[in-house]
Amino acid sequence: VPGKLVGVLMAGMLIFFVGGTVIGVTPLRNLFGAGAGPAIAVAPAPAAPAAPAPPTAAPAKPAAQPAAAQPAAPAPPTAAPAKNLPRLPQPQMAAPLNRTAPATVKLEIETKEITATMADGVTYTYWTFNGTVPGPMLRVMQGDTIEVTLTNAKDSTVAHSIDFHSVTGPGGGAKATQTMPGGRTSFTWKALNPGVYIYHCATPMVAHHIANGMYGLIVVEPVGGLPKVDREFYVVQGDFYLQGKRGDLGHRSFSVDKMLDERPDFVVFNGSAGALTGENALKARVGETVRIYFGVGGPNLTSSFHVIGEIFDRVYPEGAGQPLTNVQTTLVPAGGATIVEFTVEVPGTYVLVDHSLGRLEKGGAAQLIVEGPENPEIFKAPPATGAVAQGGH
Ligand SMILES: [Cu+2]
């Protein structure tokens, strides 16, 4: 298209064209670097389109009966240039519980809709729990009674709700919490089964709400807690479906067709491409034990979760009570979660991926940066002569 700026992801490079002429190339290689800078480097500012269009869809008013809320309101095609918006902040993590007896716990959660950067030059209007994707990591104990209060921000465009996979009861709370903008709902449940569970919005079209970022993890600790580790991390994968072509810049709306066809534009950890890299990378010291609570919000893809350069000493598959040992890659279903643990023995940058590696090119990578003394007995590489400087796998 003459004069139109197009960005294409190819072979780890983001390549920009105007009218068939390459005007810029941005390497993604610092995913494998020493941790400096964002995973996907700064892209040139997008050219302004001729006619600015409204930045977000004018949403239909929520139906009076939230459970029957209409499916995805058709959004206007991709249009206005991305403003220089920040990424969503990283989600809150819940510390291990330091108690040994069940209690009554209050969880207050707010749903809100926020426009933020999904990848350099691309913004998106997320639907969130507490303003982050994933929503906050929650933590309770087996035997706890949990009083959930859900509020939906006044300026939300649609109803929202919450379904905890940790709940025993109809809809996991979804029916009790269909909440109109400005509204407030609540329900109470008892945590019967320990594990790590997805929670998500369950307002129709449910897959649309999930595709906009409405998911998170709740850990139900067994009485007495999980074994102590030095570092805990919280990572959730999600697939995003945007109108327009791959590499289009600007503000992009949800594509119901791509979501139904399961053709995501972005597959990311914690809400945006490169969210957990550079400054926001996971960090540990040589000799420490690491635990990652890893979930898949979906809505569609399963994840072949792998850490490049590490072996999971223990995996609690799908959050199960008994761990497997010595695992390279663990399958995590959509709407599922796992706990992996390992000790880091060698300094360097380790990359968390979904080993369906086409998704790496769609943003699916996070960094674990391990600092500390070299450990040549376990790993040593002689100085390179003529080797490719970068590479990962
Ligand atoms: Cu929702």
Coordinates of N, CA and C in Angstrom, one line a residue, residues 4 23 29 61 98 117 125 151 176 179 188 212 240-241 315 357 390:
K4 N 1.8 3.6 3.2 CA 1.4 3.1 4.4 C 2.6 2.4 5.2
I23 N 12.2 0.8 5.9 CA 12.7 2.0 6.5 C 13.2 1.8 7.9
R29 N 16.8 -9.6 19.3 CA 17.8 -10.5 19.8 C 18.1 -10.2 21.3
K61 N -24.1 -0.3 25.3 CA -24.5 -0.3 26.7 C -24.7 -1.8 27.1
N98 N 1.9 -17.1 56.5 CA 2.6 -17.5 57.7 C 1.6 -17.9 58.8
T117 N 0.1 -0.1 26.3 CA 0.9 -0.6 25.2 C 1.0 -2.2 25.3
T125 N -7.0 -1.9 24.3 CA -7.8 -1.6 25.5 C -8.0 -2.9 26.2
T151 N -16.1 -5.5 42.5 CA -16.7 -4.2 42.0 C -16.3 -4.0 40.6
A176 N -22.9 -15.5 40.6 CA -23.2 -14.6 41.8 C -22.5 -13.3 41.5
T179 N -21.6 -8.4 37.3 CA -21.6 -7.0 37.9 C -21.6 -6.0 36.9
T188 N -19.4 -16.2 49.0 CA -18.5 -16.8 50.0 C -18.3 -18.3 49.6
N212 N -9.2 -10.3 26.4 CA -8.9 -9.0 26.7 C -8.0 -8.9 28.0
F240 N -3.6 -13.0 22.3 CA -4.4 -11.8 22.0 C -4.7 -11.7 20.5
Y241 N -5.9 -11.2 20.2 CA -6.4 -11.2 18.8 C -6.8 -9.8 18.4
V315 N 8.1 -30.4 39.1 CA 6.9 -29.8 38.5 C 5.7 -30.4 39.2
L357 N 7.5 -22.6 19.3 CA 8.3 -21.4 19.3 C 7.9 -20.4 18.3
Q390 N 24.9 -14.2 19.1 CA 23.7 -14.3 19.8 C 23.0 -15.6 19.3

